[in-house]
Coordinates of C-alpha atoms and ligand atoms in Angstrom, one line a residue:
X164 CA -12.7 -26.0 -0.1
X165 CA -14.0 -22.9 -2.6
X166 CA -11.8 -20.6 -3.7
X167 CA -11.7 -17.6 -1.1
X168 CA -13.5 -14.4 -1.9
X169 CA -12.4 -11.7 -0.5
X170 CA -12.6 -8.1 -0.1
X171 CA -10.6 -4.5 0.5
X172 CA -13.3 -1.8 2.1
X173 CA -11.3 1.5 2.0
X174 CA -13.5 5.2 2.9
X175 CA -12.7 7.6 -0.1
X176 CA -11.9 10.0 2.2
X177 CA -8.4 10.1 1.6
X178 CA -5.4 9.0 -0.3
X179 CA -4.8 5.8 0.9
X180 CA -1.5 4.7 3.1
X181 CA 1.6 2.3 3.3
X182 CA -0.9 0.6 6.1
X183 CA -3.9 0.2 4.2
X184 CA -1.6 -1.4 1.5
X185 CA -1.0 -4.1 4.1
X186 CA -4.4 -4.8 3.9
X187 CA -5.0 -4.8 0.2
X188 CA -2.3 -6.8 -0.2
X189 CA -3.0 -9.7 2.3
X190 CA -6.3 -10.0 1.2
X191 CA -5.1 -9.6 -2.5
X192 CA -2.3 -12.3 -1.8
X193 CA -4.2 -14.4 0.2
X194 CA -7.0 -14.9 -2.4
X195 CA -4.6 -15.3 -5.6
X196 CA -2.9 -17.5 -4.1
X197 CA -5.6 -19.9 -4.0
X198 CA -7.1 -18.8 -7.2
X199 CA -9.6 -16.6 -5.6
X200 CA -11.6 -13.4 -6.3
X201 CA -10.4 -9.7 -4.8
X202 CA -13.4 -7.3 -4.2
X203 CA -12.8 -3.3 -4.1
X204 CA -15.4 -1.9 -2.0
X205 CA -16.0 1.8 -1.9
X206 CA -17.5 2.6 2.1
X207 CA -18.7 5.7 0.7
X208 CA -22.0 6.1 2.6
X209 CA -20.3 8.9 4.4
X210 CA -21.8 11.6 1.5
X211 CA -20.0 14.4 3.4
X212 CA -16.5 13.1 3.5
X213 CA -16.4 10.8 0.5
X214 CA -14.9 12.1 -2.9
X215 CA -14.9 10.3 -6.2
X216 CA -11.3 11.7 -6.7
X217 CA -10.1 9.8 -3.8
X218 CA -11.8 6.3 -4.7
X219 CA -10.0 7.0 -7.8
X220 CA -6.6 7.5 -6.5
X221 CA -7.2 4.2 -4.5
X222 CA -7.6 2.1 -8.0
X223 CA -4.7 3.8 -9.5
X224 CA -2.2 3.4 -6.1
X225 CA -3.8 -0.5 -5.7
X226 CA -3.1 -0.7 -9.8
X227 CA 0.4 0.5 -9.5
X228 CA 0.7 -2.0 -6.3
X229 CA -0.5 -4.8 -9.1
X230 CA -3.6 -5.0 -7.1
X231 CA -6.3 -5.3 -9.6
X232 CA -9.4 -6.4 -8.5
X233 CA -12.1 -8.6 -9.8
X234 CA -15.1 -6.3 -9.0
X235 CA -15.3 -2.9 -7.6
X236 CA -18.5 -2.0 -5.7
X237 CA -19.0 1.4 -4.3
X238 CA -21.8 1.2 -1.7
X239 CA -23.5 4.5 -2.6
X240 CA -25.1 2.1 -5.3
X241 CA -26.6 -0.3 -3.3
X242 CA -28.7 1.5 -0.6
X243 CA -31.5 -1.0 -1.9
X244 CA -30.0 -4.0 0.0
X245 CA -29.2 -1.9 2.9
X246 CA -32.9 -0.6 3.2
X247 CA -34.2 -4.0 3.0
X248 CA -31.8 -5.3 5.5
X249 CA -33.3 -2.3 8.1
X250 CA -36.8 -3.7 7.4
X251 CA -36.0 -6.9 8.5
X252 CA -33.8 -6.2 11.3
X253 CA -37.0 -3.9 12.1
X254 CA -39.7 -6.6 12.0
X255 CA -37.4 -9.1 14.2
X256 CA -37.6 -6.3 16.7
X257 CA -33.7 -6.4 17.0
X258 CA -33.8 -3.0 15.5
X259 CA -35.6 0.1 17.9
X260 CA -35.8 3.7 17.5
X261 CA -33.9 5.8 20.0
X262 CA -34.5 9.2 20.2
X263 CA -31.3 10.6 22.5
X264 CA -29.8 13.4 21.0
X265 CA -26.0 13.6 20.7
X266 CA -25.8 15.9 23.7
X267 CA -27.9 13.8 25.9
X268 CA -25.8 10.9 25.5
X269 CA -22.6 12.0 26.0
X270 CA -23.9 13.6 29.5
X271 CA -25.4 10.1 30.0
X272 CA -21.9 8.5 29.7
X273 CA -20.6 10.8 31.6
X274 CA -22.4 10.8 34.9
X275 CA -22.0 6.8 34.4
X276 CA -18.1 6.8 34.4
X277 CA -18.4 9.3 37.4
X278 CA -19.8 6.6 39.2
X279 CA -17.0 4.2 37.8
X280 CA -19.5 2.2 35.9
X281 CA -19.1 1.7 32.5
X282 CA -20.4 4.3 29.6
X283 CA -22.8 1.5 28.0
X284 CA -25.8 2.8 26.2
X285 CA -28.9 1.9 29.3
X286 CA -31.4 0.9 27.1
X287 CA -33.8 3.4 28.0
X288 CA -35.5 3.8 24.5
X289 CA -36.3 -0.2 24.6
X290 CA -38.4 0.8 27.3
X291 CA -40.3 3.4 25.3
X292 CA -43.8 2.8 25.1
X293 CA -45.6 3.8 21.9
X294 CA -47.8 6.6 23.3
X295 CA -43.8 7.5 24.4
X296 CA -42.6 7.6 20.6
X297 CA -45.4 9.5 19.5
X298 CA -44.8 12.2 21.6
X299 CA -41.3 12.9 21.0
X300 CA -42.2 12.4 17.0
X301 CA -45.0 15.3 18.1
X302 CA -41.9 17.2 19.7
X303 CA -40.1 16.6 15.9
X304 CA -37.6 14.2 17.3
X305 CA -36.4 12.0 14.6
X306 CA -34.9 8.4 15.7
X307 CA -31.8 6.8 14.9
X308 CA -31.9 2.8 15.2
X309 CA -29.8 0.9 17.2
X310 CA -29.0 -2.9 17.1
X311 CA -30.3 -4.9 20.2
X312 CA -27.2 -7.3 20.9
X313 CA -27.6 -10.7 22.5
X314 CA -26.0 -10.1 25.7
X315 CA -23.4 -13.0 24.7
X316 CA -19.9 -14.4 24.3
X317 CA -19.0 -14.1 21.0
X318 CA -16.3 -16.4 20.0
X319 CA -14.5 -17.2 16.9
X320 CA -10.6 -18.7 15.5
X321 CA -9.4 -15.8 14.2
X322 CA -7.0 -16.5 10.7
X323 CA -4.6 -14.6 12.5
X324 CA -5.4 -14.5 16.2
X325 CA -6.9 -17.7 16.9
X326 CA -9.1 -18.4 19.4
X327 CA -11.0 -15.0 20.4
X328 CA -13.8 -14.0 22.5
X329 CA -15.7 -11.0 23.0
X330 CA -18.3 -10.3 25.6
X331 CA -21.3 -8.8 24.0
X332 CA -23.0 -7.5 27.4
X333 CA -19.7 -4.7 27.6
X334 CA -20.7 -3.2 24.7
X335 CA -23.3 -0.5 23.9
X336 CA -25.8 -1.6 21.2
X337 CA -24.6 0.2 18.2
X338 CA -26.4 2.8 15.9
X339 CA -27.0 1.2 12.4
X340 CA -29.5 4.1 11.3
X341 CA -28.9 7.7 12.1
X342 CA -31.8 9.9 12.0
X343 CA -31.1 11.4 8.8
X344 CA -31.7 7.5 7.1
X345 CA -28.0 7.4 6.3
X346 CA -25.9 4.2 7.6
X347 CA -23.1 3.7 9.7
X348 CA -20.1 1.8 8.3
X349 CA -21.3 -1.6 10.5
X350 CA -24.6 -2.1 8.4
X351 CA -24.2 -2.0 5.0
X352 CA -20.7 -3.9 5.5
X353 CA -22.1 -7.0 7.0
X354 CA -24.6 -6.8 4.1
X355 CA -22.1 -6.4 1.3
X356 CA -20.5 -9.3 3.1
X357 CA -23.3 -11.0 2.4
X358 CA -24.9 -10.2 -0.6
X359 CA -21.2 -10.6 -2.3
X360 CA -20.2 -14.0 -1.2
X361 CA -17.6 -12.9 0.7
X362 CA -15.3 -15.7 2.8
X363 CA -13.0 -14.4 4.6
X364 CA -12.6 -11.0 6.4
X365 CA -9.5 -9.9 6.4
X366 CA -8.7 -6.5 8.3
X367 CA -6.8 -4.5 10.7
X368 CA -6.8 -5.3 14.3
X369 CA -8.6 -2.3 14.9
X370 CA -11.8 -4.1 13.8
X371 CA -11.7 -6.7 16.5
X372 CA -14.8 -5.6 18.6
X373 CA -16.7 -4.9 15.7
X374 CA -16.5 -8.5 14.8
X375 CA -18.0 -9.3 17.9
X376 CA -20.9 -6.5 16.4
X377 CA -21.2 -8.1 13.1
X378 CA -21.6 -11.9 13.8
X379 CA -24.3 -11.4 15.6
X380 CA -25.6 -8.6 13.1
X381 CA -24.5 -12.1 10.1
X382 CA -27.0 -14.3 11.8
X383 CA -29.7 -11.7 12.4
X384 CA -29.7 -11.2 8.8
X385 CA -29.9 -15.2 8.4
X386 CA -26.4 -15.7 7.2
X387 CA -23.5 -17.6 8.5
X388 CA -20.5 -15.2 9.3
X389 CA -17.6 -15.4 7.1
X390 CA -14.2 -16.7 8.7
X391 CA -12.0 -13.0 10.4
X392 CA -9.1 -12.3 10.1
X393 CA -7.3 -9.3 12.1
X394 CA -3.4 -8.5 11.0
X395 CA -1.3 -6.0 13.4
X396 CA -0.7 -3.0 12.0
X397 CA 1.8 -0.8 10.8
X398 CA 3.3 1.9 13.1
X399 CA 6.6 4.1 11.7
X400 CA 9.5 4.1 13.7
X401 CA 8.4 5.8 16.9
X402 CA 5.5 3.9 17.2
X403 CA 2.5 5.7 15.9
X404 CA 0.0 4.3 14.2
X405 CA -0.5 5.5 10.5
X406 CA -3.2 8.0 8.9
X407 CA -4.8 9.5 6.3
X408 CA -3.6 12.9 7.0
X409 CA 0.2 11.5 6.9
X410 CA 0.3 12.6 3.1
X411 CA 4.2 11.7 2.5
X412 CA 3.3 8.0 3.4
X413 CA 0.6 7.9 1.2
X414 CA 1.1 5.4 -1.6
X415 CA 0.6 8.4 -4.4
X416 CA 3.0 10.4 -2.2
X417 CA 5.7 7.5 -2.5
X418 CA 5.1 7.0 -6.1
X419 CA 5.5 10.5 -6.8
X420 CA 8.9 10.0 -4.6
X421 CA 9.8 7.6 -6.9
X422 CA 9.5 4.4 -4.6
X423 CA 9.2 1.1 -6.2
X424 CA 6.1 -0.3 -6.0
X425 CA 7.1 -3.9 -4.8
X426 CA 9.6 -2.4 -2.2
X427 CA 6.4 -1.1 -0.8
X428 CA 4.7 -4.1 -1.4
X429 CA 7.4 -5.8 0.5
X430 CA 7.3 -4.0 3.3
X431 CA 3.9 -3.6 3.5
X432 CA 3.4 -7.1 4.0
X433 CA 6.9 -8.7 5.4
X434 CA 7.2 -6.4 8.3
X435 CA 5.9 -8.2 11.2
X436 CA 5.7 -11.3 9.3
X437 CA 7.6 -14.8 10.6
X438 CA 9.7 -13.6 7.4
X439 CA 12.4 -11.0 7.3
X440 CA 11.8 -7.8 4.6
X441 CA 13.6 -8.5 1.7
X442 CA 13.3 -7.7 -1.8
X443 CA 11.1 -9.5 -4.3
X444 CA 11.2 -9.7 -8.4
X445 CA 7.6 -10.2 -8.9
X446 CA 4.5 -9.4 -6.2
X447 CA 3.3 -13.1 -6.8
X448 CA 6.9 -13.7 -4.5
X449 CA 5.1 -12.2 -1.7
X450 CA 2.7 -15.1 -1.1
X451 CA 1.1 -17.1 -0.5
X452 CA 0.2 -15.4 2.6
X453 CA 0.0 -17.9 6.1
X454 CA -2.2 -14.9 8.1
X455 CA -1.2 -17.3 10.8
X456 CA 2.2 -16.3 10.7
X457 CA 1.6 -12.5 11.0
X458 CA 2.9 -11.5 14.6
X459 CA 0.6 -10.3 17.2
X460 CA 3.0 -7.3 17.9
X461 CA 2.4 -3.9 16.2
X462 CA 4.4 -4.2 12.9
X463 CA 7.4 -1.3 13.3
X464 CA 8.2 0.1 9.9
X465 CA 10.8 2.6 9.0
X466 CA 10.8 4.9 6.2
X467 CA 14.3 4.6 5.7
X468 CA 14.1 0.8 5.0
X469 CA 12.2 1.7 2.1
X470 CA 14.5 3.5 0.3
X471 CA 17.5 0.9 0.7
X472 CA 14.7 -1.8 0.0
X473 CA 13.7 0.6 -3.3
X474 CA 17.6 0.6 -4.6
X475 CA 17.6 -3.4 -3.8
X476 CA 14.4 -4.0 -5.6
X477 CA 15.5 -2.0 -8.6
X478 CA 18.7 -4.0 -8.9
X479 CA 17.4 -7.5 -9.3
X480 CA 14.6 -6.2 -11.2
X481 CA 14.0 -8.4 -14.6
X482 CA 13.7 -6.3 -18.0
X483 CA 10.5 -7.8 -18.5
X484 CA 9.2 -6.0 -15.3
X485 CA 10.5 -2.7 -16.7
X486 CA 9.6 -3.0 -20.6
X487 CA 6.6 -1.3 -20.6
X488 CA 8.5 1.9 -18.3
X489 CA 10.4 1.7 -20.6
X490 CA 8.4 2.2 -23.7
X491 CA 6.5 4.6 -21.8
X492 CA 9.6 7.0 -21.2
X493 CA 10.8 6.4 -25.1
X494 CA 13.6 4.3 -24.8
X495 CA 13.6 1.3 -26.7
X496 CA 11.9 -2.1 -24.8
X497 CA 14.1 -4.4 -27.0
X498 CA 17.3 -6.3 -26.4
X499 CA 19.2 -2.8 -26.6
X500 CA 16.7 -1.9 -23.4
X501 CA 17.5 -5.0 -21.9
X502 CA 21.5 -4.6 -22.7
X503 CA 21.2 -1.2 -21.3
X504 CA 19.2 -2.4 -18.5
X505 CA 21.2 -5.3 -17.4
X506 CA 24.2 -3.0 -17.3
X507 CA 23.0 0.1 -14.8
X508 CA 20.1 -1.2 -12.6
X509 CA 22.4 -2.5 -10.0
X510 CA 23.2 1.3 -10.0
X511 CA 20.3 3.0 -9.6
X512 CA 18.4 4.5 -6.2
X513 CA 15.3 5.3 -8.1
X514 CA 14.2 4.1 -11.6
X515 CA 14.5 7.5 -12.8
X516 CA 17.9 7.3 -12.9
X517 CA 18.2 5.3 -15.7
X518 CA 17.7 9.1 -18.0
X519 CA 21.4 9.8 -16.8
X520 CA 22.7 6.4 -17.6
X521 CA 20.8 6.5 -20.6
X522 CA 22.8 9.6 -21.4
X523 CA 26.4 8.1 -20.4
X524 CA 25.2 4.7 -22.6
X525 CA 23.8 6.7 -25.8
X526 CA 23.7 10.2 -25.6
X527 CA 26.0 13.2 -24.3
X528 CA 28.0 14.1 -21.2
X529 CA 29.6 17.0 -19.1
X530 CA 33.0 16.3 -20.2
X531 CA 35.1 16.0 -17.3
X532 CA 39.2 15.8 -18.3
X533 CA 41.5 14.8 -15.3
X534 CA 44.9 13.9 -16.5
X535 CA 45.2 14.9 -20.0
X536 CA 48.7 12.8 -20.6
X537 CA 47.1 9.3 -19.3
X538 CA 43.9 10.7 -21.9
X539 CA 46.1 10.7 -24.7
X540 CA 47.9 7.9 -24.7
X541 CA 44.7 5.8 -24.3
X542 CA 43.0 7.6 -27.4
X543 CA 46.0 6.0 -29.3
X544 CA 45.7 2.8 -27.6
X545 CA 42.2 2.8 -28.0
X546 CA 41.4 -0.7 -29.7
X547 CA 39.4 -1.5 -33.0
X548 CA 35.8 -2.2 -32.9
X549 CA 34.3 -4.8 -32.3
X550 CA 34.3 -4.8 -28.4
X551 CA 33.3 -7.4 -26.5
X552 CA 33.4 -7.4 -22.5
X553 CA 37.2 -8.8 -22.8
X554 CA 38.2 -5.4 -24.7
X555 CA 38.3 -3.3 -21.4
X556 CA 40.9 -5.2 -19.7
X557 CA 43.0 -5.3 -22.6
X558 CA 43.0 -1.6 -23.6
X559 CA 43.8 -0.7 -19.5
X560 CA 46.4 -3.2 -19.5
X561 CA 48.2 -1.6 -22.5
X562 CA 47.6 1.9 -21.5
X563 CA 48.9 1.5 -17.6
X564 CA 52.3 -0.3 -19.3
X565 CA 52.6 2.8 -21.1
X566 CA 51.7 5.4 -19.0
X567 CA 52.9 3.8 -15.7
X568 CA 49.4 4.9 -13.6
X569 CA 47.8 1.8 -12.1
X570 CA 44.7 1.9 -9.7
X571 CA 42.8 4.8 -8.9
X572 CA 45.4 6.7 -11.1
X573 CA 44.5 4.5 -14.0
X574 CA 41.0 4.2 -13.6
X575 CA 39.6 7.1 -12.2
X576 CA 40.2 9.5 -14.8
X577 CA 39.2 6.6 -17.4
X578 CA 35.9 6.8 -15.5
X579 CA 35.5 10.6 -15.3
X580 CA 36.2 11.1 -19.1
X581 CA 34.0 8.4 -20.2
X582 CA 31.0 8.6 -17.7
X583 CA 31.4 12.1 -16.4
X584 CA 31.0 10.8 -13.1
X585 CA 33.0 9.4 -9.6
X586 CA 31.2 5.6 -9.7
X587 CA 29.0 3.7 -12.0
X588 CA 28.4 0.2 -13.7
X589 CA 31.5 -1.9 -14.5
X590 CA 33.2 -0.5 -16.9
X591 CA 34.0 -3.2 -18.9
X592 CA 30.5 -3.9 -19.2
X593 CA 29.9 0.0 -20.5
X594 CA 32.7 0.2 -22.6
X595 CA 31.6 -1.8 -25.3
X596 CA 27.8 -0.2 -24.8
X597 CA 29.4 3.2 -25.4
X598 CA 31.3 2.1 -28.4
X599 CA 34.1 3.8 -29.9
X600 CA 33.3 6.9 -31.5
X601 CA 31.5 8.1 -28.3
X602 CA 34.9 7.4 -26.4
X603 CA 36.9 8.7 -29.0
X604 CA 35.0 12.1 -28.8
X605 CA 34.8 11.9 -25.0
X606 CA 38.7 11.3 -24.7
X607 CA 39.8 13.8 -27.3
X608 CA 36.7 16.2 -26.2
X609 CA 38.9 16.3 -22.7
X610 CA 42.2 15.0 -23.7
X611 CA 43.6 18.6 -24.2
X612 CA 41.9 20.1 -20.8
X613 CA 42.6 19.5 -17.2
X614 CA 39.4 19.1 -14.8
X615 CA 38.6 23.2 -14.3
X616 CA 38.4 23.3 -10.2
X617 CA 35.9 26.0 -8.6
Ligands
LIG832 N1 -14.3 1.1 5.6 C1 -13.7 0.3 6.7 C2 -12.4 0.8 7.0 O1 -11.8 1.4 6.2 C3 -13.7 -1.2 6.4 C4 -13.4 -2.1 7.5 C5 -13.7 -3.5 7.1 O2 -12.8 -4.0 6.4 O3 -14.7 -4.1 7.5 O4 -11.9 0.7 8.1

């Protein structure tokens, strides 16, 4: 079989959404996994509502996903194929002017569902005659052009669905053209589909009737349709469906939240999967994808998860992963980045806690002095350099034989006056990463000074 090719069609009309991660994701997943190629297509034939800034906050939320595509296409460039597409669909006579205005339709549909019949488009402009046309051009009527359908049963396996069928007499023969020349979404994506190769269509479930639409509109324009795909998609926890206008979901709204971006990967693509959500060190751990094995149910998703699955991610996260955030913030991405690193990740909720650890690790503290007597007598105890991992165990020991505290008692204000704060990374792990003249200062600094209460 040849490699899949593949292809993610967002409208730049907004910032894009945890949901339509899903999709970028399967399809990216789906066609790396089997060494295939991911397109970015722009559906920006919408002039009014399309905005460069939004397709490019799409490449830099996909980019921070790890989605990087193999071509970007934007549509607005390629209005050549879609025009030529039109004249043939025109000369095959499966596509006819109609001349209904918006208003006349809708009263149409509605005297049809008061007679309980269904609000499909009658046809009547097929039965224009040419004398007809003229005379409603005369009146300055401009048509839009509508897609005869075969009155069939469409049928096709669907990657994730299997076997589906959709019957093409229930549905109204859809505008391609409006009257302006511009195109409707159906058109120039079928093209696309064709003119780039693509192999599989993989989309929401909201796409299923179109399919139906598009075969036929594959085969009219000579071309074999490419295998579909529809995934369920995401709802939040009380069930509604995602959307554009649900900004704190947005994947530029979670960055900016400081979510990890393969928590959201995770979620985006494990929840209603055969597989449970879980964290993953690398977004190549997230395939390959079997669509087969997405659940026909809508996937349930709750914000919270994301969070607790952020923290998770963070704390199995290799240096390797984090080097260049590293670099980016200043701190060094060596092996004293990955020594530091090793130590606190298991402690952070967002990766921008590491500035804090970085601070307990290498830089300066609110002092915080609970029992100045235990202080003391561990500033004398305090061992030589060098330290090893082995060095906190021995100092404590010595100290609670001579000061008689042991647990919390010992530890806590050990804790406090070296960290400045309740819980942290072992600290027979820190100890030796603070080394001795920061613990020196930080014990003497409160050794002399009880904790000052509010
Ligand atoms: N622009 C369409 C959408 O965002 C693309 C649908 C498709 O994948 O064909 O829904």
């Amino acid at each position: 079989m040849t490699a899949p090719i593949v292809r993610f069609a967002p409208s730049p009309t907004g910032r894009i959404h945890i949901g339509n991660a899903r999709t970028a994701l399967l399809n990216f997943l789906f066609a790396s996994g089997q060494g295939g190629r991911f397109v970015l297509r722009f559906d920006d034939t919408d002039q009014e509502r399309s905005r460069q800034e939004y397709a490019d906050s799409i490449v830099v939320d996909l980019d921070w996903l790890g989605v990087v595509p193999d071509l970007v296409v934007r549509q607005s460039d390629r209005v050549a194929f879609y025009a030529a597409a039109v004249a043939r669909l025109k000369a095959s006579g499966r596509l006819y002017p109609a001349y209904e205005s918006a208003d006349e339709l809708d009263r149409r549909r509605k005297r049809m569902q008061a007679r309980g019949l269904p609000p499909i488009y009658d046809r009547a402009a097929l039965k224009l005659t040419e004398d007809d046309r003229a005379k409603l051009e005369a009146e300055g009527r401009r048509p839009h052009w509508r897609f005869r359908l075969d009155s069939e049963t469409v049928t096709w396996t669907d990657l994730v669905r299997g076997e589906s069928h959709i019957d093409c007499a229930s549905l109204s023969d859809p505008v391609l053209v409006r009257e302006d020349g511009t195109y409707l979404y159906t058109l120039p994506s079928v093209v696309d589909d064709i003119e780039l190769g693509i192999t599989h269509v993989v989309r929401g479930e909201d796409h299923v009737t179109n399919t139906a639409v598009q075969v036929q509109l594959f085969r009219a324009l000579g071309a074999e349709p490419p295998l579909f795909g529809h995934h369920n998609l995401l709802v939040n926890a009380s069930g509604e469906g995602l959307s554009k206008r649900s900004g704190a979901l947005s994947l530029t709204g979670l960055r900016e939240a400081g979510a990890e971006p393969l928590a959201v990967a995770a979620l985006a693509v494990l929840t209603g999967s055969a597989e449970s959500v879980h964290p993953v060190a690398a977004l190549a751990d997230l395939g390959p994808v079997d669509l087969a094995r997405l659940s026909r149910a809508p996937a349930r998703f709750d914000e919270h998860d994301l969070w607790t699955l952020s923290a998770k991610t963070l704390h199995g996260l290799p240096f390797e992963t984090v080097r260049p955030r590293f670099a980016a913030r200043g701190l060094p991405d060596d092996a004293v980045g990955e020594t530091f690193w090793l130590a606190v990740r298991g402690n952070l909720e967002r990766f921008d806690d590491i500035d804090g650890w970085w601070a307990v690790v290498h830089g300066s503290i609110e002092p915080v002095g609970e029992d100045p007597e235990l202080l003391a007598a561990a500033t004398r105890l305090l061992p030589e350099e060098p330290w090893s991992s082995a060095t906190w165990a021995a100092w404590t020991t010595r100290v609670k034989a001579e000061t008689s505290r042991k647990g919390r008692a010992l530890f806590h204000p050990l804790r406090l006056a070296l960290t400045g704060r309740d819980t942290g990374p072992e600290l027979a792990v820190l100890l030796p990463l603070i080394g001795r003249a920061r613990v020196l200062a930080r014990l003497s600094g409160h050794a002399g000074s009880s904790r000052q209460e509010p």
